[in-house]
Structures are given as C-alpha cells and as structure tokens.
Amino acid sequence: MLHTALRGVKVVDLSRILAGPWCTQNLADMGAEVIKVEHPERGDDTRGWGPPDLRSADGQASMSAYFMACNRGKQSVAIDFATEAGAARVRELAAGADVLVENYKAGGLRKYGLDYDSLARINPRLIYLSITGYGQSGPLAGKPGYDYVFQGMGGLMSYTGQPDGTPGAGPLRTGVAVVDLMTGMYATSAVLAALRQRDRTGRGMPLDICLLDVAVALNANQGANYLVSGVAPQRSGNAHPNCAPYEVFACADGHLILAIGNDGQFARFCGVAGHPEWAADARYATNSARLAHMDGLRPLIAQTLAAAPRKRWTDAFDAAGVPWGPIHTLDEVFAHPQVQHRGLVQTAVHPRLGELRLVRNPLLAGSPPEALGAAPPLLGEHTASVLPDSPNR
C-alpha cells in the first residue's frame, strides 16, 4: 500500500503557502516523517488565511481551513533560523534527513548556512528541493511571485475566460491555485525520482522546481497548438479548442456539460437529439469540420437541449453512451454517492481541535481508512517531542 511506501524517509519541510506544503503532504501521506519548521510567532502564512477557521472548544486554539488543506500528517516545530542557534537546529535536522524542501527566494537561505552546498557538506545523501517563482538562475531569479502571477505570465489566463465581444469578456484565473498545486505534484515526482536515483548512486542532489516552468508546461495541448500553428489561442469560454461539441449547454431547467470526444459519439448524440442529419452533414460529420463550423452548430444544439428538462437528456445520453457531466456545487460533490463510495472524505482527530474532515489523497485509493495521516498540527505542536533537548526557538 502506498501509505507506507516512504516509511523511514525523513523530510525537513521549510516551505510555506501551498506548492511546497502540497508536495510534503503527499510525502507524508505516503508514509514519510515530515517535520515542518515554522517561525515561532508567525508560522506558515496560511495559518492566517481565514476565515473559515476551526476552533477548539475553549477558543484558545484555531486553524484555518486553508492550512488544513495542505499540512496533514506533519509535525510542527517552532524554530527561528534567522538566529544562529535556530539555524544550527535546522542543520542538525538536515544532517539526519533524506529530503529538505524549501520555497524561499533563490539564494535566500545561503546567509543562514541552509543552502544546498552548505547542507550537502554535512549530509551528502540529502535531496534538497527548492521551489521558487522563477528558478535558481536567469534574469528574474530571486524575484518573488504567487500563483496568480504565473497564471497570467505563463499564458493560462490569456485563453481562459469569455471571448471578446461577449458578456463578462476578459482574462480569468482558475478557481483554485492550479499552478501551485501542479508545482507541488511535479515536485513530489521529482523527489520520488531523486530518492530512486540515490538508491543507485548513494548521493543526494539539488532539485530546482519553479512556478514559471510549471505554468508554461501546464499549457499542455494549448501550448502544443501554438508551437505547431504559430497562432496564440484566444479565450473561448467553455468551448474546447480541439474537440466539438465539448462545452456547457443550457437545458430547460439547468445546465450540463456535453463532452463529445469522437465522431461516433457525435452520431449517437445526434440520434438522441432527434437530428441524425447533423451527423451526415459534411460541415459536422468530423471533429475538424465541427470545429470549423461550431458557430453554426452551436445554436442548433443549444435550441434543441433548451427545449427539454436536463433529466430527459441525461437519461437518454447514458443509455446511448454519450458523454456528459453535471456542474456540481461542493455540497453536491461531497454528497454524491460515487464520491462517498470512493471514501474521499475522511476524518482525523486533533487532540485540541477535535474531529477534522479532510479530503483523502487520490494517491491512496484502495488504502484502508486509517491510511489518512495525522491531523494538521498547531504551530510548534511537536517542538518538544522532536527537539526534546531544546527550548522553543
């Protein structure tokens, strides 16, 4: 089971916000011991990113929902490494660690003796993951940046949103910090690969993962479309740039996502819609033809679907094998029987905050319920147990 795959791996986590903590939560979920080093007074910035917050019964302890989302299974130790004593403590932790994760500005930890070169002299087996905005080199290295910046700079927002000339036109960010989250996933993969490499070589290595690189890679097919065609993609609302019809349509009583991925599915859709002639029309018979003529096809589909309730269509789509999907609010998501069957909400118990409901890591599908890691920690909760011979620093 993956929840024990990294048992015996020790991670020192100096990261904050989302990308680094998302990576280290993945490592913790797979069994690694993750020691989260936080400033004794401020802690991780996201501790203050509420409401909503969860509070203890006596009101003396609290934790933001944002922090809870990405810090499960970790131990929090309070160390101010801006002091020499604090930096020495982190070096002690790094000396016995397999992985160190940090997301400070490029070169920012060198003055504390916590950069890769300094720590590799102490621990040559250390895998040192640096997550930055722009990378360890280049004209913008050292400049800070948040996810939102890279959604714009990396191109994502240039083709996300309603097209010009339509209501609400303009660039739009995604509803979650997708560049941060994908950076955390790339970083997780890099750490796992580095651990495998160390098995062969016996030596650690530095890893340079940055949000700009991830934002550019995240363009995926849109980036490939540009590199092949030389034409920058434009905002197209809910329509897909490479498949059609593949977008949101209104029914008489709500919306649905119609997701046609091939010509056979389109022909079946046309049969359900009562317009088999569309599939025989040269303008619509193939995906490439539909893409070229969606301005004519879209209103035909819209008029047809709007004439009947959603259930009439979705039942018929299911029977015919036509891909479609609902647009759920989060209360509907967590109440959905398939989500519940997959056990995606699990419970952890914190000694002061009580019961916390958390989303299970998709990596742990098939693992027993107890595979969910310990509850996210309060600031400095484990300082005494991790550093028993040291005062809280």
CSV table of C-alpha atoms in Angstrom, one decimal:
chain,number,residue,atom,x,y,z
A,1,MET,CA,0.0,0.0,0.0
A,2,LEU,CA,1.3,3.5,-0.9
A,3,HIS,CA,0.5,4.9,2.5
A,4,THR,CA,3.6,3.0,3.9
A,5,ALA,CA,5.8,3.3,0.7
A,6,LEU,CA,8.0,6.1,2.2
A,7,ARG,CA,8.2,4.8,5.7
A,8,GLY,CA,11.7,5.5,7.1
A,9,VAL,CA,12.1,8.6,4.9
A,10,LYS,CA,12.7,11.8,6.9
A,11,VAL,CA,11.7,15.2,5.4
A,12,VAL,CA,12.6,18.6,6.8
A,13,ASP,CA,10.0,21.0,5.4
A,14,LEU,CA,10.9,24.7,5.4
A,15,SER,CA,8.2,25.5,2.8
A,16,ARG,CA,5.1,27.7,3.3
A,17,ILE,CA,1.9,28.6,1.5
A,18,LEU,CA,0.8,25.9,-1.0
A,19,ALA,CA,3.2,24.5,-3.6
A,20,GLY,CA,5.8,23.2,-1.1
A,21,PRO,CA,3.3,22.1,1.6
A,22,TRP,CA,1.3,20.3,-1.1
A,23,CYS,CA,4.4,18.3,-2.0
A,24,THR,CA,5.3,17.5,1.5
A,25,GLN,CA,1.8,16.5,2.4
A,26,ASN,CA,2.0,14.0,-0.5
A,27,LEU,CA,5.2,12.6,1.0
A,28,ALA,CA,3.6,12.4,4.5
A,29,ASP,CA,0.6,10.7,3.0
A,30,MET,CA,2.9,8.0,1.6
A,31,GLY,CA,4.5,7.4,5.0
A,32,ALA,CA,7.4,9.8,5.2
A,33,GLU,CA,8.1,11.6,8.5
A,34,VAL,CA,7.7,15.3,7.7
A,35,ILE,CA,9.0,17.9,10.2
A,36,LYS,CA,7.5,21.3,9.3
A,37,VAL,CA,9.8,24.1,10.5
A,38,GLU,CA,7.9,27.3,11.3
A,39,HIS,CA,8.7,30.7,12.7
A,40,PRO,CA,7.7,30.6,16.4
A,41,GLU,CA,5.5,33.7,16.1
A,42,ARG,CA,4.2,33.8,12.5
A,43,GLY,CA,4.2,30.2,11.4
A,44,ASP,CA,3.2,29.3,7.9
A,45,ASP,CA,1.4,32.3,6.3
A,46,THR,CA,-1.7,30.3,5.5
A,47,ARG,CA,-2.4,29.8,9.2
A,48,GLY,CA,-3.8,33.3,9.0
A,49,TRP,CA,-5.6,32.8,5.7
A,50,GLY,CA,-9.1,32.5,7.2
A,51,PRO,CA,-12.0,32.5,7.8
A,52,PRO,CA,-13.1,29.8,7.7
A,53,ASP,CA,-11.2,28.6,10.7
A,54,LEU,CA,-11.7,25.6,13.0
A,55,ARG,CA,-11.5,26.5,16.7
A,56,SER,CA,-11.0,24.5,19.8
A,57,ALA,CA,-13.9,24.2,22.4
A,58,ASP,CA,-12.1,26.7,24.7
A,59,GLY,CA,-11.5,29.1,21.9
A,60,GLN,CA,-7.7,29.2,22.6
A,61,ALA,CA,-6.6,27.3,19.5
A,62,SER,CA,-7.5,27.7,15.9
A,63,MET,CA,-6.5,26.6,12.4
A,64,SER,CA,-7.5,27.9,9.0
A,65,ALA,CA,-9.2,25.6,6.6
A,66,TYR,CA,-6.6,26.7,4.0
A,67,PHE,CA,-3.7,25.4,6.2
A,68,MET,CA,-5.6,22.2,6.9
A,69,ALA,CA,-5.9,21.5,3.2
A,70,CYS,CA,-2.1,21.0,2.7
A,71,ASN,CA,-0.5,20.2,6.1
A,72,ARG,CA,-1.9,16.8,7.1
A,73,GLY,CA,0.4,14.3,8.7
A,74,LYS,CA,3.2,16.7,9.6
A,75,GLN,CA,5.0,17.6,12.8
A,76,SER,CA,5.4,21.3,13.5
A,77,VAL,CA,8.5,22.6,15.2
A,78,ALA,CA,9.0,26.2,16.1
A,79,ILE,CA,12.5,27.5,15.1
A,80,ASP,CA,13.6,30.9,14.2
A,81,PHE,CA,16.5,30.1,11.9
A,82,ALA,CA,17.3,33.8,11.5
A,83,THR,CA,19.2,33.3,14.7
A,84,GLU,CA,22.4,31.3,14.8
A,85,ALA,CA,21.0,28.9,17.4
A,86,GLY,CA,17.9,28.3,15.2
A,87,ALA,CA,19.9,27.8,12.0
A,88,ALA,CA,22.1,25.3,13.9
A,89,ARG,CA,19.0,23.4,14.9
A,90,VAL,CA,17.8,23.2,11.3
A,91,ARG,CA,21.3,22.0,10.3
A,92,GLU,CA,21.0,19.3,12.9
A,93,LEU,CA,17.7,18.2,11.5
A,94,ALA,CA,19.0,18.3,7.9
A,95,ALA,CA,22.0,16.2,8.9
A,96,GLY,CA,19.7,13.2,9.7
A,97,ALA,CA,17.2,13.9,6.9
A,98,ASP,CA,16.7,12.3,3.5
A,99,VAL,CA,14.9,15.3,1.9
A,100,LEU,CA,14.7,19.0,2.6
A,101,VAL,CA,12.1,21.2,1.0
A,102,GLU,CA,12.2,25.0,0.9
A,103,ASN,CA,10.5,27.7,-1.1
A,104,TYR,CA,12.5,30.8,-0.2
A,105,LYS,CA,13.8,33.2,-2.9
A,106,ALA,CA,16.8,31.9,-4.8
A,107,GLY,CA,19.9,32.1,-2.7
A,108,GLY,CA,17.8,33.4,0.3
A,109,LEU,CA,18.9,30.6,2.7
A,110,ARG,CA,22.7,30.9,2.0
A,111,LYS,CA,23.2,33.5,4.7
A,112,TYR,CA,21.9,31.1,7.3
A,113,GLY,CA,24.1,28.2,6.1
A,114,LEU,CA,20.9,26.4,4.9
A,115,ASP,CA,21.6,26.3,1.2
A,116,TYR,CA,22.3,23.1,-0.7
A,117,ASP,CA,26.1,23.4,-0.8
A,118,SER,CA,26.3,24.0,2.9
A,119,LEU,CA,24.0,21.2,3.9
A,120,ALA,CA,25.4,18.7,1.3
A,121,ARG,CA,28.8,19.0,3.1
A,122,ILE,CA,27.0,17.9,6.3
A,123,ASN,CA,24.8,15.3,4.6
A,124,PRO,CA,25.9,14.2,1.1
A,125,ARG,CA,22.8,12.0,0.8
A,126,LEU,CA,20.4,14.9,1.2
A,127,ILE,CA,17.9,15.6,-1.6
A,128,TYR,CA,17.4,19.4,-1.5
A,129,LEU,CA,14.2,20.6,-3.2
A,130,SER,CA,14.0,24.3,-3.9
A,131,ILE,CA,10.6,25.7,-5.1
A,132,THR,CA,10.8,29.2,-6.3
A,133,GLY,CA,8.8,31.5,-8.6
A,134,TYR,CA,11.4,31.8,-11.4
A,135,GLY,CA,14.1,29.3,-10.7
A,136,GLN,CA,17.6,29.3,-9.4
A,137,SER,CA,19.1,31.2,-12.4
A,138,GLY,CA,18.1,33.7,-15.1
A,139,PRO,CA,17.2,37.4,-15.2
A,140,LEU,CA,14.3,37.0,-12.8
A,141,ALA,CA,15.9,34.6,-10.3
A,142,GLY,CA,15.4,35.9,-6.8
A,143,LYS,CA,12.1,37.7,-7.7
A,144,PRO,CA,9.1,36.6,-5.6
A,145,GLY,CA,5.8,35.6,-7.1
A,146,TYR,CA,2.5,33.9,-6.3
A,147,ASP,CA,0.3,31.5,-8.2
A,148,TYR,CA,-1.9,34.3,-9.6
A,149,VAL,CA,1.1,36.0,-11.2
A,150,PHE,CA,2.1,32.8,-13.0
A,151,GLN,CA,-1.4,32.0,-14.2
A,152,GLY,CA,-1.1,35.3,-16.1
A,153,MET,CA,2.6,35.2,-17.0
A,154,GLY,CA,2.6,31.5,-18.1
A,155,GLY,CA,-0.3,32.1,-20.6
A,156,LEU,CA,-3.2,30.3,-18.8
A,157,MET,CA,-5.3,33.4,-18.3
A,158,SER,CA,-4.8,34.6,-21.9
A,159,TYR,CA,-7.2,31.8,-23.2
A,160,THR,CA,-9.3,31.3,-20.1
A,161,GLY,CA,-12.5,33.3,-19.9
A,162,GLN,CA,-15.2,34.6,-22.1
A,163,PRO,CA,-14.2,35.7,-25.6
A,164,ASP,CA,-14.1,39.4,-26.5
A,165,GLY,CA,-17.5,40.8,-27.5
A,166,THR,CA,-19.5,38.6,-25.1
A,167,PRO,CA,-20.8,39.3,-21.6
A,168,GLY,CA,-18.1,39.0,-19.0
A,169,ALA,CA,-15.3,39.0,-21.5
A,170,GLY,CA,-11.8,39.2,-20.2
A,171,PRO,CA,-8.9,37.1,-18.8
A,172,LEU,CA,-9.9,34.8,-15.9
A,173,ARG,CA,-8.0,32.9,-13.3
A,174,THR,CA,-8.9,29.4,-12.2
A,175,GLY,CA,-10.9,28.9,-9.0
A,176,VAL,CA,-8.0,27.3,-7.2
A,177,ALA,CA,-4.3,27.9,-7.3
A,178,VAL,CA,-3.7,25.4,-10.1
A,179,VAL,CA,0.0,26.4,-10.7
A,180,ASP,CA,0.8,26.0,-7.1
A,181,LEU,CA,-0.9,22.6,-6.9
A,182,MET,CA,0.7,21.3,-10.1
A,183,THR,CA,4.1,22.6,-8.9
A,184,GLY,CA,3.5,20.5,-5.7
A,185,MET,CA,2.8,17.5,-7.9
A,186,TYR,CA,5.8,18.0,-10.1
A,187,ALA,CA,7.9,18.5,-7.0
A,188,THR,CA,6.6,15.2,-5.5
A,189,SER,CA,7.5,13.3,-8.6
A,190,ALA,CA,11.0,14.9,-8.6
A,191,VAL,CA,11.6,13.9,-5.0
A,192,LEU,CA,10.5,10.3,-5.7
A,193,ALA,CA,12.8,10.1,-8.7
A,194,ALA,CA,15.7,11.6,-6.7
A,195,LEU,CA,15.2,9.0,-4.0
A,196,ARG,CA,15.3,6.3,-6.6
A,197,GLN,CA,18.4,7.7,-8.1
A,198,ARG,CA,20.0,7.9,-4.6
A,199,ASP,CA,19.3,4.2,-4.2
A,200,ARG,CA,21.7,3.7,-7.1
A,201,THR,CA,24.3,6.3,-6.5
A,202,GLY,CA,24.3,6.8,-2.7
A,203,ARG,CA,24.3,10.6,-3.2
A,204,GLY,CA,21.6,13.3,-2.9
A,205,MET,CA,21.1,16.2,-5.3
A,206,PRO,CA,19.6,19.7,-5.6
A,207,LEU,CA,16.2,19.9,-7.3
A,208,ASP,CA,15.1,23.2,-9.0
A,209,ILE,CA,11.4,23.4,-9.5
A,210,CYS,CA,9.8,26.7,-10.2
A,211,LEU,CA,6.2,28.0,-10.8
A,212,LEU,CA,7.1,29.7,-14.1
A,213,ASP,CA,8.3,26.4,-15.6
A,214,VAL,CA,5.2,24.6,-14.4
A,215,ALA,CA,2.9,27.4,-15.6
A,216,VAL,CA,4.4,27.1,-19.1
A,217,ALA,CA,4.2,23.2,-19.1
A,218,LEU,CA,0.6,23.4,-17.8
A,219,ASN,CA,-0.5,24.9,-21.2
A,220,ALA,CA,-0.3,21.3,-22.4
A,221,ASN,CA,-2.3,20.9,-25.7
A,222,GLN,CA,-2.8,24.7,-25.8
A,223,GLY,CA,1.0,25.2,-25.8
A,224,ALA,CA,1.4,22.5,-28.4
A,225,ASN,CA,-1.4,24.1,-30.5
A,226,TYR,CA,0.7,27.3,-30.6
A,227,LEU,CA,4.0,25.6,-31.3
A,228,VAL,CA,2.5,23.8,-34.2
A,229,SER,CA,0.4,26.5,-35.7
A,230,GLY,CA,2.1,29.7,-34.6
A,231,VAL,CA,-1.3,31.1,-33.6
A,232,ALA,CA,-1.8,32.0,-30.0
A,233,PRO,CA,-5.0,30.6,-28.6
A,234,GLN,CA,-7.8,33.0,-27.7
A,235,ARG,CA,-10.4,32.9,-25.0
A,236,SER,CA,-13.2,30.6,-25.9
A,237,GLY,CA,-15.4,30.5,-22.8
A,238,ASN,CA,-16.4,26.9,-22.0
A,239,ALA,CA,-15.7,25.6,-25.5
A,240,HIS,CA,-12.7,23.2,-26.1
A,241,PRO,CA,-10.0,24.2,-28.6
A,242,ASN,CA,-9.6,20.8,-30.1
A,243,CYS,CA,-13.0,18.9,-29.6
A,244,ALA,CA,-16.5,19.8,-30.6
A,245,PRO,CA,-19.1,19.9,-29.3
A,246,TYR,CA,-17.3,20.0,-25.9
A,247,GLU,CA,-18.8,22.7,-23.7
A,248,VAL,CA,-21.7,23.8,-21.4
A,249,PHE,CA,-25.3,23.9,-22.7
A,250,ALA,CA,-28.5,25.0,-21.0
A,251,CYS,CA,-31.4,22.7,-20.7
A,252,ALA,CA,-34.9,23.8,-19.8
A,253,ASP,CA,-34.1,23.5,-16.1
A,254,GLY,CA,-30.3,23.7,-15.7
A,255,HIS,CA,-27.0,23.2,-17.4
A,256,LEU,CA,-24.9,20.2,-18.4
A,257,ILE,CA,-21.5,19.6,-19.9
A,258,LEU,CA,-21.6,17.9,-23.3
A,259,ALA,CA,-18.3,16.2,-23.9
A,260,ILE,CA,-18.1,14.7,-27.4
A,261,GLY,CA,-14.7,13.2,-28.0
A,262,ASN,CA,-15.1,11.4,-31.3
A,263,ASP,CA,-17.3,11.2,-34.4
A,264,GLY,CA,-19.1,8.0,-33.2
A,265,GLN,CA,-20.2,9.8,-30.0
A,266,PHE,CA,-21.4,12.7,-32.1
A,267,ALA,CA,-23.5,10.5,-34.3
A,268,ARG,CA,-25.1,8.9,-31.2
A,269,PHE,CA,-25.8,12.3,-29.7
A,270,CYS,CA,-27.5,13.4,-32.9
A,271,GLY,CA,-29.7,10.4,-32.7
A,272,VAL,CA,-30.7,11.2,-29.1
A,273,ALA,CA,-31.3,14.8,-30.1
A,274,GLY,CA,-33.6,13.8,-32.9
A,275,HIS,CA,-31.4,15.2,-35.6
A,276,PRO,CA,-29.5,12.3,-37.2
A,277,GLU,CA,-29.0,14.5,-40.3
A,278,TRP,CA,-26.4,16.6,-38.4
A,279,ALA,CA,-24.0,13.6,-38.4
A,280,ALA,CA,-24.4,13.2,-42.1
A,281,ASP,CA,-23.8,16.9,-42.9
A,282,ALA,CA,-20.3,17.4,-44.3
A,283,ARG,CA,-20.0,20.5,-42.1
A,284,TYR,CA,-20.4,18.5,-38.9
A,285,ALA,CA,-19.5,14.9,-39.8
A,286,THR,CA,-15.9,15.0,-38.5
A,287,ASN,CA,-14.4,16.7,-35.5
A,288,SER,CA,-12.2,19.0,-37.6
A,289,ALA,CA,-15.3,20.0,-39.6
A,290,ARG,CA,-17.3,20.7,-36.4
A,291,LEU,CA,-14.5,22.8,-35.0
A,292,ALA,CA,-14.6,24.9,-38.2
A,293,HIS,CA,-18.4,25.3,-38.2
A,294,MET,CA,-19.3,25.5,-34.5
A,295,ASP,CA,-20.7,28.9,-34.9
A,296,GLY,CA,-23.4,27.3,-37.0
A,297,LEU,CA,-23.8,24.1,-35.0
A,298,ARG,CA,-23.7,25.6,-31.5
A,299,PRO,CA,-27.1,27.4,-31.8
A,300,LEU,CA,-28.7,24.3,-33.2
A,301,ILE,CA,-27.6,22.2,-30.2
A,302,ALA,CA,-28.5,25.0,-27.8
A,303,GLN,CA,-32.0,25.3,-29.1
A,304,THR,CA,-32.6,21.5,-29.0
A,305,LEU,CA,-31.3,21.0,-25.5
A,306,ALA,CA,-33.1,24.0,-24.1
A,307,ALA,CA,-36.5,22.5,-25.2
A,308,ALA,CA,-36.5,19.7,-22.6
A,309,PRO,CA,-35.5,19.2,-18.9
A,310,ARG,CA,-32.0,18.0,-18.1
A,311,LYS,CA,-33.0,14.6,-16.9
A,312,ARG,CA,-34.7,13.8,-20.2
A,313,TRP,CA,-31.4,14.3,-21.9
A,314,THR,CA,-29.1,12.8,-19.4
A,315,ASP,CA,-31.0,9.6,-19.1
A,316,ALA,CA,-31.0,9.3,-22.9
A,317,PHE,CA,-27.3,10.2,-23.1
A,318,ASP,CA,-26.5,7.5,-20.6
A,319,ALA,CA,-28.5,4.9,-22.5
A,320,ALA,CA,-26.8,5.8,-25.8
A,321,GLY,CA,-23.2,6.2,-24.4
A,322,VAL,CA,-23.0,9.9,-24.9
A,323,PRO,CA,-20.5,11.5,-22.5
A,324,TRP,CA,-22.0,14.3,-20.4
A,325,GLY,CA,-21.4,15.7,-16.9
A,326,PRO,CA,-23.2,17.8,-14.3
A,327,ILE,CA,-21.9,21.1,-12.8
A,328,HIS,CA,-22.0,20.4,-9.0
A,329,THR,CA,-21.7,22.8,-6.1
A,330,LEU,CA,-19.3,21.4,-3.4
A,331,ASP,CA,-22.2,20.3,-1.2
A,332,GLU,CA,-23.4,18.2,-4.1
A,333,VAL,CA,-19.9,17.0,-4.7
A,334,PHE,CA,-19.4,15.6,-1.2
A,335,ALA,CA,-23.0,14.2,-1.1
A,336,HIS,CA,-22.5,12.3,-4.4
A,337,PRO,CA,-22.8,8.5,-3.9
A,338,GLN,CA,-19.7,7.9,-6.1
A,339,VAL,CA,-17.6,10.4,-4.1
A,340,GLN,CA,-18.8,8.7,-0.9
A,341,HIS,CA,-18.2,5.2,-2.2
A,342,ARG,CA,-14.6,6.3,-3.0
A,343,GLY,CA,-14.1,7.4,0.6
A,344,LEU,CA,-12.8,10.9,-0.5
A,345,VAL,CA,-13.8,12.5,2.9
A,346,GLN,CA,-12.0,11.0,5.8
A,347,THR,CA,-11.7,12.1,9.4
A,348,ALA,CA,-8.7,12.9,11.6
A,349,VAL,CA,-8.9,13.8,15.2
A,350,HIS,CA,-6.7,16.5,16.7
A,351,PRO,CA,-6.2,16.5,20.5
A,352,ARG,CA,-7.3,20.1,20.9
A,353,LEU,CA,-9.4,20.9,17.8
A,354,GLY,CA,-11.3,17.6,17.8
A,355,GLU,CA,-12.7,16.0,14.6
A,356,LEU,CA,-11.4,17.3,11.3
A,357,ARG,CA,-12.9,16.3,7.9
A,358,LEU,CA,-10.2,16.2,5.3
A,359,VAL,CA,-10.1,15.1,1.6
A,360,ARG,CA,-8.3,11.8,1.1
A,361,ASN,CA,-5.2,11.9,-1.2
A,362,PRO,CA,-6.2,10.3,-4.5
A,363,LEU,CA,-2.8,8.5,-4.4
A,364,LEU,CA,-4.2,6.4,-1.6
A,365,ALA,CA,-7.1,4.9,-3.5
A,366,GLY,CA,-7.7,1.4,-2.1
A,367,SER,CA,-5.8,2.1,1.1
A,368,PRO,CA,-7.6,1.4,4.4
A,369,PRO,CA,-9.3,4.4,6.2
A,370,GLU,CA,-6.6,4.5,8.8
A,371,ALA,CA,-4.1,5.4,6.0
A,372,LEU,CA,-5.2,9.1,6.4
A,373,GLY,CA,-2.4,10.9,8.1
A,374,ALA,CA,-2.5,12.6,11.5
A,375,ALA,CA,-4.4,15.9,11.8
A,376,PRO,CA,-2.6,19.1,10.7
A,377,PRO,CA,-0.5,20.4,13.6
A,378,LEU,CA,-0.9,23.6,15.6
A,379,LEU,CA,2.1,25.9,15.4
A,380,GLY,CA,5.0,24.4,17.3
A,381,GLU,CA,2.9,21.4,18.5
A,382,HIS,CA,5.8,18.9,18.2
A,383,THR,CA,8.8,21.1,19.1
A,384,ALA,CA,9.3,19.4,22.5
A,385,SER,CA,9.0,15.8,21.1
A,386,VAL,CA,11.2,16.4,18.0
A,387,LEU,CA,13.7,18.6,19.8
A,388,PRO,CA,13.5,17.4,23.4
A,389,ASP,CA,16.8,18.9,24.5
A,390,SER,CA,16.0,22.4,23.2
A,391,PRO,CA,13.8,25.3,24.3
A,392,ASN,CA,11.2,26.5,21.8
A,393,ARG,CA,13.2,28.6,19.3
